[in-house]
Amino acid sequence: MVPQTLSPENFEERVVWFAITRTYLFYLFGALYVVAPVIAWILFAVVVMRAFSENPEERPQIPVAIWVWIIAMLVMLLALIVGHVSYGLGVGKLIKSTIGWAKGWALLAIFPLIGCLNIRPALIYRAAMVVCLHTILLLPVFVFAWAAGLPQQVYVSPLKAIGGPGPEFFSLNLYEIDPGSGTPRWRLFTPWAPAVGFVANVYFVFALRERDARWKAIGIIGCILMVLMSQSRLALVALVTVGMITFFLSRISRPWVLFLASGASTAAGIAGVWIVNFVSNFWEAFRSARAGSTRVREALGRIAVERWRNEAPIWGHGIVERGPHLVEYMPIGSHHSWYGLLFVKGIVGFFALAIPMAWGFLDLIVKAQSTPVARAGLAIMLILFLYTFGENLEILSYLFWPALVVVGCAHCRKPENHELPTESVADSRA
């Protein structure tokens, strides 16, 4: 089989292709955290210019689901402003936090909007496979660094002066040692090891949509290696469950799926006690696998909810605060998007994420019944939802932004392959 050649065909595709395939090059210079916001706002300007184009065919068609994301992220900005004003944090911190919003939460709306441009999902899939290939080739280097006892951190890029959540976003790390187990973990081009599992799950979705068999194999192998190297419990759970859930949700309109679901519900009712015990035992094993991490995460959540409820229930505290020694001085609400939103942006921020996620999820379920790219978007939304319970999405949006572009393409019902102007019958049955 002759491998399918994919190359950028316009400005936006060249920008996206260059940014994804040079992931490790940008990481080498500590520039990954900077690149994503820059290309986001550049391509946002392209969207605005195309929207006012005299040629109707060049104007992007923006679906309702993406408008919901745009409005919701503007509400996030409003909550940020109100929180700063309410606590008298000053103009300096307000400006700094607004810049942080432009590099974080705003990207959750901008990149899906960019998906309305003439960008082929197949190009994004292939670019991600290139990153997987680079990971496989560089794997011996990272393993050797640990085996040879080389320093964990090589250097921190001067680009940290631009500002960000922490120096780990600008550092070159060869490996890390888990403080609880003493075993090595690899963060690769991400700020911490679990984030590698996050990216790997997104790229795994892309690998399953890749049409070239060799690139598909490279992507699957690379993603599995990244999940194993991250030693992330959530990454393993997502890798196993997301595909199965997506398979059934994307075929929920078909009679055989409804028939199977009715049978499964009957069986679940009969074996209810066994299922409850199994889930309970699995959850306890999941928590005890990294008991120290679980303890800190749960304590951070309790502190965030308690202070949100008693101090700032509507608009939140405006900024992140460091926690006490009990949680190893980690930021309150970190490691959990919902707790973090409640603490920083209150119930307003909580619903500013919940509403667009729910809207987008339901929209993609409907479209996934007939559109292959919508199935990829649905899988991505499931991954994002799972990771809201283990990460702060806005902090890592600079890593999983290709997934957000695919979600935008999915809402627009774009063909996955440039050679197929419309979805084929075979794909609609896949």
Tab-separated table of C-alpha atoms in Angstrom:
chain	number	residue	atom	x	y	z
A	1	MET	CA	0.000	0.000	0.000
A	2	VAL	CA	1.422	3.373	-1.039
A	3	PRO	CA	1.482	5.732	1.959
A	4	GLN	CA	-0.752	8.758	1.603
A	5	THR	CA	1.203	12.001	1.331
A	6	LEU	CA	-0.146	14.928	3.293
A	7	SER	CA	1.297	18.416	3.171
A	8	PRO	CA	-0.037	21.859	4.108
A	9	GLU	CA	-2.015	23.605	1.380
A	10	ASN	CA	-2.660	27.046	2.878
A	11	PHE	CA	-1.387	29.471	5.507
A	12	GLU	CA	-3.346	28.076	8.438
A	13	GLU	CA	-2.353	24.510	7.665
A	14	ARG	CA	1.311	25.486	7.378
A	15	VAL	CA	1.169	27.162	10.794
A	16	VAL	CA	-0.541	24.179	12.433
A	17	TRP	CA	1.743	21.622	10.759
A	18	PHE	CA	4.912	23.527	11.702
A	19	ALA	CA	3.815	24.035	15.322
A	20	ILE	CA	2.928	20.371	15.923
A	21	THR	CA	5.759	18.633	14.078
A	22	ARG	CA	8.411	20.839	15.739
A	23	THR	CA	7.178	20.008	19.242
A	24	TYR	CA	10.503	18.647	20.474
A	25	LEU	CA	12.442	21.475	18.820
A	26	PHE	CA	10.347	24.062	20.650
A	27	TYR	CA	10.692	22.035	23.854
A	28	LEU	CA	14.481	22.063	23.459
A	29	PHE	CA	14.414	25.865	23.645
A	30	GLY	CA	11.711	25.993	26.335
A	31	ALA	CA	9.327	27.674	23.910
A	32	LEU	CA	6.337	25.307	23.870
A	33	TYR	CA	4.386	27.360	26.392
A	34	VAL	CA	4.908	30.457	24.235
A	35	VAL	CA	4.181	28.949	20.813
A	36	ALA	CA	0.574	27.874	21.393
A	37	PRO	CA	-0.804	31.295	22.473
A	38	VAL	CA	1.104	33.022	19.673
A	39	ILE	CA	-0.321	30.832	16.898
A	40	ALA	CA	-3.741	30.939	18.571
A	41	TRP	CA	-3.995	34.706	18.392
A	42	ILE	CA	-2.405	34.855	14.922
A	43	LEU	CA	-4.945	32.415	13.511
A	44	PHE	CA	-7.709	34.159	15.467
A	45	ALA	CA	-6.815	37.285	13.508
A	46	VAL	CA	-7.087	35.209	10.323
A	47	VAL	CA	-10.582	34.102	11.356
A	48	VAL	CA	-11.617	37.718	11.953
A	49	MET	CA	-10.220	38.853	8.599
A	50	ARG	CA	-11.921	35.997	6.767
A	51	ALA	CA	-15.202	36.803	8.530
A	52	PHE	CA	-15.168	40.236	6.879
A	53	SER	CA	-14.032	38.963	3.502
A	54	GLU	CA	-15.954	40.170	0.455
A	55	ASN	CA	-15.938	36.608	-0.848
A	56	PRO	CA	-18.748	34.689	0.917
A	57	GLU	CA	-16.968	31.381	0.318
A	58	GLU	CA	-14.005	32.502	2.439
A	59	ARG	CA	-16.121	33.418	5.456
A	60	PRO	CA	-15.914	30.733	8.152
A	61	GLN	CA	-19.208	29.237	9.271
A	62	ILE	CA	-19.156	29.223	13.070
A	63	PRO	CA	-21.563	26.692	14.647
A	64	VAL	CA	-23.528	27.391	17.808
A	65	ALA	CA	-21.378	25.060	19.951
A	66	ILE	CA	-18.297	27.184	19.282
A	67	TRP	CA	-20.194	30.409	20.012
A	68	VAL	CA	-21.087	28.861	23.383
A	69	TRP	CA	-17.382	28.288	24.082
A	70	ILE	CA	-16.562	31.869	23.097
A	71	ILE	CA	-19.232	33.337	25.365
A	72	ALA	CA	-18.271	31.028	28.236
A	73	MET	CA	-14.594	31.979	28.094
A	74	LEU	CA	-15.556	35.670	28.068
A	75	VAL	CA	-17.561	34.947	31.225
A	76	MET	CA	-14.357	33.463	32.652
A	77	LEU	CA	-12.672	36.794	31.992
A	78	LEU	CA	-15.544	38.633	33.650
A	79	ALA	CA	-15.268	36.403	36.731
A	80	LEU	CA	-11.538	37.096	36.828
A	81	ILE	CA	-12.105	40.865	36.746
A	82	VAL	CA	-14.842	40.806	39.387
A	83	GLY	CA	-12.724	38.605	41.658
A	84	HIS	CA	-9.770	40.974	41.433
A	85	VAL	CA	-11.938	44.029	42.069
A	86	SER	CA	-13.777	42.385	44.972
A	87	TYR	CA	-10.547	41.530	46.775
A	88	GLY	CA	-8.734	44.745	45.829
A	89	LEU	CA	-5.855	42.902	44.193
A	90	GLY	CA	-4.722	45.914	42.219
A	91	VAL	CA	-4.301	46.829	38.577
A	92	GLY	CA	-0.939	45.074	38.266
A	93	LYS	CA	-2.292	41.673	39.240
A	94	LEU	CA	-5.377	42.219	37.101
A	95	ILE	CA	-3.239	42.835	34.021
A	96	LYS	CA	-1.072	39.804	34.808
A	97	SER	CA	-4.109	37.574	35.312
A	98	THR	CA	-5.727	38.847	32.107
A	99	ILE	CA	-2.588	37.906	30.192
A	100	GLY	CA	-2.785	34.506	31.884
A	101	TRP	CA	-6.398	34.179	30.712
A	102	ALA	CA	-5.287	34.984	27.158
A	103	LYS	CA	-2.703	32.174	27.380
A	104	GLY	CA	-5.029	29.693	29.088
A	105	TRP	CA	-8.814	29.763	29.228
A	106	ALA	CA	-9.112	31.832	26.063
A	107	LEU	CA	-7.412	29.060	24.093
A	108	LEU	CA	-10.299	26.695	24.892
A	109	ALA	CA	-12.476	28.905	22.681
A	110	ILE	CA	-9.952	30.181	20.148
A	111	PHE	CA	-8.618	26.829	18.951
A	112	PRO	CA	-12.078	25.333	18.268
A	113	LEU	CA	-12.836	28.573	16.412
A	114	ILE	CA	-9.658	28.045	14.373
A	115	GLY	CA	-11.078	24.649	13.430
A	116	CYS	CA	-13.623	26.570	11.315
A	117	LEU	CA	-10.814	27.586	8.975
A	118	ASN	CA	-9.744	25.465	6.020
A	119	ILE	CA	-7.754	22.974	8.099
A	120	ARG	CA	-8.010	19.267	7.365
A	121	PRO	CA	-8.242	16.997	10.412
A	122	ALA	CA	-6.141	14.422	8.527
A	123	LEU	CA	-3.231	16.884	8.527
A	124	ILE	CA	-3.436	17.238	12.297
A	125	TYR	CA	-3.557	13.460	12.719
A	126	ARG	CA	-0.428	13.047	10.596
A	127	ALA	CA	1.425	15.832	12.402
A	128	ALA	CA	0.713	14.106	15.717
A	129	MET	CA	2.077	10.860	14.295
A	130	VAL	CA	5.311	12.697	13.506
A	131	VAL	CA	5.557	13.658	17.189
A	132	CYS	CA	4.975	10.014	18.136
A	133	LEU	CA	7.800	8.989	15.792
A	134	HIS	CA	10.130	11.535	17.388
A	135	THR	CA	9.158	10.173	20.816
A	136	ILE	CA	10.046	6.617	19.800
A	137	LEU	CA	13.398	7.744	18.390
A	138	LEU	CA	14.242	9.827	21.476
A	139	LEU	CA	13.095	7.224	23.995
A	140	PRO	CA	16.561	5.589	24.306
A	141	VAL	CA	18.061	8.997	25.106
A	142	PHE	CA	15.631	9.629	27.977
A	143	VAL	CA	16.055	6.110	29.368
A	144	PHE	CA	19.840	6.305	29.099
A	145	ALA	CA	19.851	9.617	30.989
A	146	TRP	CA	18.163	7.916	33.933
A	147	ALA	CA	20.269	4.749	33.732
A	148	ALA	CA	23.482	6.785	33.566
A	149	GLY	CA	22.473	8.972	36.497
A	150	LEU	CA	22.550	12.198	34.524
A	151	PRO	CA	20.949	15.302	36.086
A	152	GLN	CA	17.159	15.300	35.904
A	153	GLN	CA	16.928	18.918	34.798
A	154	VAL	CA	19.325	20.148	32.128
A	155	TYR	CA	18.387	23.834	32.197
A	156	VAL	CA	15.548	26.342	32.431
A	157	SER	CA	15.041	28.480	29.348
A	158	PRO	CA	15.448	32.264	29.625
A	159	LEU	CA	11.968	32.462	28.103
A	160	LYS	CA	10.633	31.941	31.635
A	161	ALA	CA	10.998	35.732	31.936
A	162	ILE	CA	7.864	35.978	29.784
A	163	GLY	CA	5.908	34.602	32.710
A	164	GLY	CA	3.935	31.435	33.267
A	165	PRO	CA	2.629	29.033	35.907
A	166	GLY	CA	6.150	27.940	36.889
A	167	PRO	CA	9.724	27.215	35.729
A	168	GLU	CA	8.802	23.609	34.864
A	169	PHE	CA	6.983	24.965	31.804
A	170	PHE	CA	10.281	26.277	30.419
A	171	SER	CA	12.712	23.599	31.582
A	172	LEU	CA	14.356	20.693	29.757
A	173	ASN	CA	13.976	17.577	31.904
A	174	LEU	CA	15.353	14.183	30.968
A	175	TYR	CA	13.430	12.256	33.641
A	176	GLU	CA	12.111	12.535	37.190
A	177	ILE	CA	12.050	10.315	40.252
A	178	ASP	CA	8.707	9.721	41.911
A	179	PRO	CA	9.101	10.736	45.573
A	180	GLY	CA	6.643	8.089	46.753
A	181	SER	CA	7.961	4.995	44.999
A	182	GLY	CA	11.451	6.101	44.026
A	183	THR	CA	10.889	4.872	40.469
A	184	PRO	CA	11.664	6.901	37.345
A	185	ARG	CA	8.996	8.694	35.349
A	186	TRP	CA	9.314	10.664	32.153
A	187	ARG	CA	7.612	13.956	31.399
A	188	LEU	CA	9.100	14.289	27.874
A	189	PHE	CA	7.962	17.663	26.478
A	190	THR	CA	5.381	18.353	29.202
A	191	PRO	CA	5.761	20.085	32.602
A	192	TRP	CA	5.006	16.928	34.643
A	193	ALA	CA	4.677	13.213	33.976
A	194	PRO	CA	0.843	12.838	34.120
A	195	ALA	CA	0.573	15.485	31.388
A	196	VAL	CA	2.414	13.089	29.050
A	197	GLY	CA	-0.407	10.593	29.556
A	198	PHE	CA	-2.917	13.335	28.785
A	199	VAL	CA	-1.271	14.185	25.467
A	200	ALA	CA	-0.778	10.492	24.679
A	201	ASN	CA	-4.501	9.817	25.009
A	202	VAL	CA	-5.316	12.667	22.642
A	203	TYR	CA	-2.748	11.467	20.111
A	204	PHE	CA	-4.077	7.917	20.472
A	205	VAL	CA	-7.437	9.181	19.194
A	206	PHE	CA	-5.592	10.725	16.258
A	207	ALA	CA	-3.698	7.479	15.630
A	208	LEU	CA	-6.941	5.528	15.369
A	209	ARG	CA	-8.172	8.010	12.734
A	210	GLU	CA	-4.898	7.926	10.748
A	211	ARG	CA	-5.454	6.260	7.363
A	212	ASP	CA	-1.920	5.177	6.551
A	213	ALA	CA	-1.171	1.817	8.195
A	214	ARG	CA	2.485	2.549	8.934
A	215	TRP	CA	1.820	5.928	10.467
A	216	LYS	CA	-1.062	4.430	12.434
A	217	ALA	CA	1.239	1.747	13.889
A	218	ILE	CA	3.851	4.358	14.783
A	219	GLY	CA	1.216	6.488	16.489
A	220	ILE	CA	-0.293	3.651	18.512
A	221	ILE	CA	3.112	2.401	19.669
A	222	GLY	CA	4.272	5.912	20.515
A	223	CYS	CA	1.127	6.711	22.495
A	224	ILE	CA	1.246	3.485	24.506
A	225	LEU	CA	4.910	4.119	25.318
A	226	MET	CA	4.084	7.646	26.480
A	227	VAL	CA	1.308	6.378	28.752
A	228	LEU	CA	3.592	3.736	30.266
A	229	MET	CA	6.447	6.219	30.728
A	230	SER	CA	4.144	8.663	32.478
A	231	GLN	CA	2.985	6.028	34.996
A	232	SER	CA	-0.271	7.954	35.189
A	233	ARG	CA	-3.261	6.067	36.578
A	234	LEU	CA	-5.747	8.368	34.866
A	235	ALA	CA	-3.958	7.951	31.535
A	236	LEU	CA	-4.312	4.166	31.728
A	237	VAL	CA	-7.998	4.406	32.609
A	238	ALA	CA	-8.661	6.838	29.756
A	239	LEU	CA	-6.715	4.733	27.259
A	240	VAL	CA	-8.877	1.697	28.051
A	241	THR	CA	-12.303	3.277	28.493
A	242	VAL	CA	-12.586	6.248	26.113
A	243	GLY	CA	-12.534	4.143	22.955
A	244	MET	CA	-15.262	1.816	24.173
A	245	ILE	CA	-17.501	4.636	25.367
A	246	THR	CA	-17.019	6.544	22.111
A	247	PHE	CA	-17.829	3.429	20.078
A	248	PHE	CA	-21.240	3.022	21.678
A	249	LEU	CA	-22.140	6.717	21.982
A	250	SER	CA	-21.358	7.288	18.296
A	251	ARG	CA	-23.736	4.463	17.366
A	252	ILE	CA	-26.454	5.089	19.900
A	253	SER	CA	-29.031	5.705	17.161
A	254	ARG	CA	-28.604	2.200	15.765
A	255	PRO	CA	-31.095	-0.460	16.869
A	256	TRP	CA	-28.510	-3.087	17.708
A	257	VAL	CA	-26.782	-0.715	20.148
A	258	LEU	CA	-30.073	0.054	21.896
A	259	PHE	CA	-30.861	-3.649	22.031
A	260	LEU	CA	-27.413	-4.400	23.473
A	261	ALA	CA	-27.786	-1.568	25.996
A	262	SER	CA	-31.120	-2.946	27.208
A	263	GLY	CA	-29.560	-6.366	27.684
A	264	ALA	CA	-26.578	-4.876	29.490
A	265	SER	CA	-28.829	-2.901	31.843
A	266	THR	CA	-30.768	-6.066	32.690
A	267	ALA	CA	-27.551	-7.957	33.370
A	268	ALA	CA	-26.252	-5.055	35.461
A	269	GLY	CA	-29.394	-5.157	37.569
A	270	ILE	CA	-28.938	-8.855	38.240
A	271	ALA	CA	-25.246	-8.500	39.043
A	272	GLY	CA	-25.652	-5.156	40.794
A	273	VAL	CA	-24.027	-6.142	44.099
A	274	TRP	CA	-21.005	-7.669	42.360
A	275	ILE	CA	-20.592	-4.582	40.158
A	276	VAL	CA	-20.772	-2.226	43.134
A	277	ASN	CA	-18.144	-4.265	44.990
A	278	PHE	CA	-15.929	-4.408	41.910
A	279	VAL	CA	-16.105	-0.657	41.365
A	280	SER	CA	-15.454	-0.018	45.059
A	281	ASN	CA	-12.419	-2.316	45.089
A	282	PHE	CA	-11.119	-0.806	41.857
A	283	TRP	CA	-11.446	2.713	43.244
A	284	GLU	CA	-9.613	1.787	46.437
A	285	ALA	CA	-6.842	0.153	44.415
A	286	PHE	CA	-6.713	3.224	42.185
A	287	ARG	CA	-6.347	5.537	45.188
A	288	SER	CA	-3.799	3.384	46.990
A	289	ALA	CA	-1.616	2.948	43.898
A	290	ARG	CA	-0.204	6.406	44.632
A	291	ALA	CA	-1.405	7.003	48.172
A	292	GLY	CA	0.691	10.124	48.762
A	293	SER	CA	-0.528	11.818	45.604
A	294	THR	CA	-4.130	10.878	46.387
A	295	ARG	CA	-3.861	12.328	49.897
A	296	VAL	CA	-2.523	15.649	48.623
A	297	ARG	CA	-5.097	15.897	45.824
A	298	GLU	CA	-8.006	15.199	48.176
A	299	ALA	CA	-6.739	17.704	50.735
A	300	LEU	CA	-6.374	20.363	48.018
A	301	GLY	CA	-9.950	19.699	46.957
A	302	ARG	CA	-11.328	19.944	50.496
A	303	ILE	CA	-9.522	23.224	51.149
A	304	ALA	CA	-10.711	24.677	47.835
A	305	VAL	CA	-14.371	23.767	48.422
A	306	GLU	CA	-14.371	24.932	52.030
A	307	ARG	CA	-12.837	28.317	51.265
A	308	TRP	CA	-15.007	28.773	48.170
A	309	ARG	CA	-18.190	28.079	50.115
A	310	ASN	CA	-17.313	30.324	53.057
A	311	GLU	CA	-15.413	33.167	51.402
A	312	ALA	CA	-16.261	33.684	47.716
A	313	PRO	CA	-19.142	31.513	46.462
A	314	ILE	CA	-20.193	33.599	43.424
A	315	TRP	CA	-17.095	35.081	41.770
A	316	GLY	CA	-14.264	33.314	43.557
A	317	HIS	CA	-11.001	34.674	44.921
A	318	GLY	CA	-9.678	36.005	41.613
A	319	ILE	CA	-6.201	34.454	41.867
A	320	VAL	CA	-4.533	31.182	42.814
A	321	GLU	CA	-3.147	30.879	46.352
A	322	ARG	CA	-0.531	28.549	47.733
A	323	GLY	CA	-1.785	25.886	50.090
A	324	PRO	CA	-0.384	25.034	53.558
A	325	HIS	CA	2.320	22.500	54.438
A	326	LEU	CA	-0.381	19.806	54.569
A	327	VAL	CA	-0.586	19.896	50.764
A	328	GLU	CA	3.143	20.516	50.238
A	329	TYR	CA	2.437	24.194	49.462
A	330	MET	CA	0.772	23.323	46.160
A	331	PRO	CA	-1.765	25.846	44.769
A	332	ILE	CA	-5.264	25.453	46.210
A	333	GLY	CA	-7.528	23.762	43.691
A	334	SER	CA	-4.687	22.508	41.518
A	335	HIS	CA	-4.850	18.997	40.024
A	336	HIS	CA	-8.615	19.471	39.543
A	337	SER	CA	-10.324	21.862	37.118
A	338	TRP	CA	-13.629	22.022	38.997
A	339	TYR	CA	-12.131	22.693	42.428
A	340	GLY	CA	-9.748	25.209	40.895
A	341	LEU	CA	-12.598	27.040	39.189
A	342	LEU	CA	-14.691	27.164	42.343
A	343	PHE	CA	-11.818	28.658	44.320
A	344	VAL	CA	-10.567	31.154	41.718
A	345	LYS	CA	-13.741	32.043	39.767
A	346	GLY	CA	-16.569	30.780	41.967
A	347	ILE	CA	-19.784	29.174	40.809
A	348	VAL	CA	-19.780	31.501	37.779
A	349	GLY	CA	-16.519	30.015	36.536
A	350	PHE	CA	-17.711	26.504	37.338
A	351	PHE	CA	-20.696	26.817	35.014
A	352	ALA	CA	-18.622	28.720	32.447
A	353	LEU	CA	-16.794	25.433	31.864
A	354	ALA	CA	-19.626	22.996	32.557
A	355	ILE	CA	-22.105	24.518	30.082
A	356	PRO	CA	-19.893	24.580	26.944
A	357	MET	CA	-18.548	21.107	27.727
A	358	ALA	CA	-22.066	19.697	28.085
A	359	TRP	CA	-23.300	21.530	24.995
A	360	GLY	CA	-20.343	20.400	22.904
A	361	PHE	CA	-20.636	16.834	24.180
A	362	LEU	CA	-24.307	16.555	23.215
A	363	ASP	CA	-23.698	18.229	19.844
A	364	LEU	CA	-20.908	15.790	19.025
A	365	ILE	CA	-22.976	12.769	20.070
A	366	VAL	CA	-25.564	13.762	17.468
A	367	LYS	CA	-22.987	14.444	14.752
A	368	ALA	CA	-20.953	11.343	15.568
A	369	GLN	CA	-23.825	9.163	14.359
A	370	SER	CA	-22.867	10.012	10.770
A	371	THR	CA	-19.584	11.969	10.721
A	372	PRO	CA	-16.230	10.248	11.401
A	373	VAL	CA	-14.427	13.417	12.506
A	374	ALA	CA	-17.196	13.995	15.057
A	375	ARG	CA	-16.302	10.632	16.589
A	376	ALA	CA	-12.770	11.869	17.084
A	377	GLY	CA	-14.176	15.078	18.596
A	378	LEU	CA	-16.441	13.080	20.896
A	379	ALA	CA	-13.518	10.980	22.116
A	380	ILE	CA	-11.530	14.150	22.765
A	381	MET	CA	-14.389	15.659	24.781
A	382	LEU	CA	-14.501	12.494	26.895
A	383	ILE	CA	-10.755	12.748	27.524
A	384	LEU	CA	-11.042	16.418	28.465
A	385	PHE	CA	-13.885	15.622	30.848
A	386	LEU	CA	-11.913	12.836	32.541
A	387	TYR	CA	-8.897	15.085	32.917
A	388	THR	CA	-10.892	17.864	34.544
A	389	PHE	CA	-10.691	15.603	37.627
A	390	GLY	CA	-6.912	15.277	37.460
A	391	GLU	CA	-5.543	18.443	35.850
A	392	ASN	CA	-6.289	22.128	35.375
A	393	LEU	CA	-7.268	22.258	31.709
A	394	GLU	CA	-6.333	25.862	31.110
A	395	ILE	CA	-2.742	25.327	32.254
A	396	LEU	CA	-2.186	22.473	29.800
A	397	SER	CA	-4.168	23.910	26.880
A	398	TYR	CA	-0.857	24.854	25.231
A	399	LEU	CA	-0.169	21.094	24.896
A	400	PHE	CA	-3.502	19.645	23.765
A	401	TRP	CA	-4.496	22.516	21.482
A	402	PRO	CA	-4.446	20.275	18.345
A	403	ALA	CA	-7.316	18.365	19.951
A	404	LEU	CA	-9.273	21.597	20.324
A	405	VAL	CA	-8.803	22.366	16.629
A	406	VAL	CA	-10.158	18.901	15.774
A	407	VAL	CA	-13.134	19.552	18.069
A	408	GLY	CA	-13.787	22.720	16.077
A	409	CYS	CA	-13.573	20.754	12.827
A	410	ALA	CA	-15.981	18.195	14.291
A	411	HIS	CA	-18.558	20.833	15.182
A	412	CYS	CA	-18.273	22.062	11.588
A	413	ARG	CA	-18.657	18.472	10.241
A	414	LYS	CA	-15.506	18.694	8.136
A	415	PRO	CA	-14.332	15.722	6.028
A	416	GLU	CA	-11.268	14.101	7.592
A	417	ASN	CA	-9.437	13.609	4.305
A	418	HIS	CA	-8.778	16.235	1.660
A	419	GLU	CA	-9.456	13.627	-1.036
A	420	LEU	CA	-13.009	13.122	0.199
A	421	PRO	CA	-15.149	16.230	-0.273
A	422	THR	CA	-18.042	14.439	1.395
A	423	GLU	CA	-18.213	11.578	3.847
A	424	SER	CA	-18.196	8.232	2.089
A	425	VAL	CA	-20.786	5.527	2.784
A	426	ALA	CA	-18.042	3.268	4.099
A	427	ASP	CA	-16.902	5.899	6.625
A	428	SER	CA	-20.429	6.555	7.768
A	429	ARG	CA	-20.703	2.899	8.685
A	430	ALA	CA	-17.306	2.711	10.347
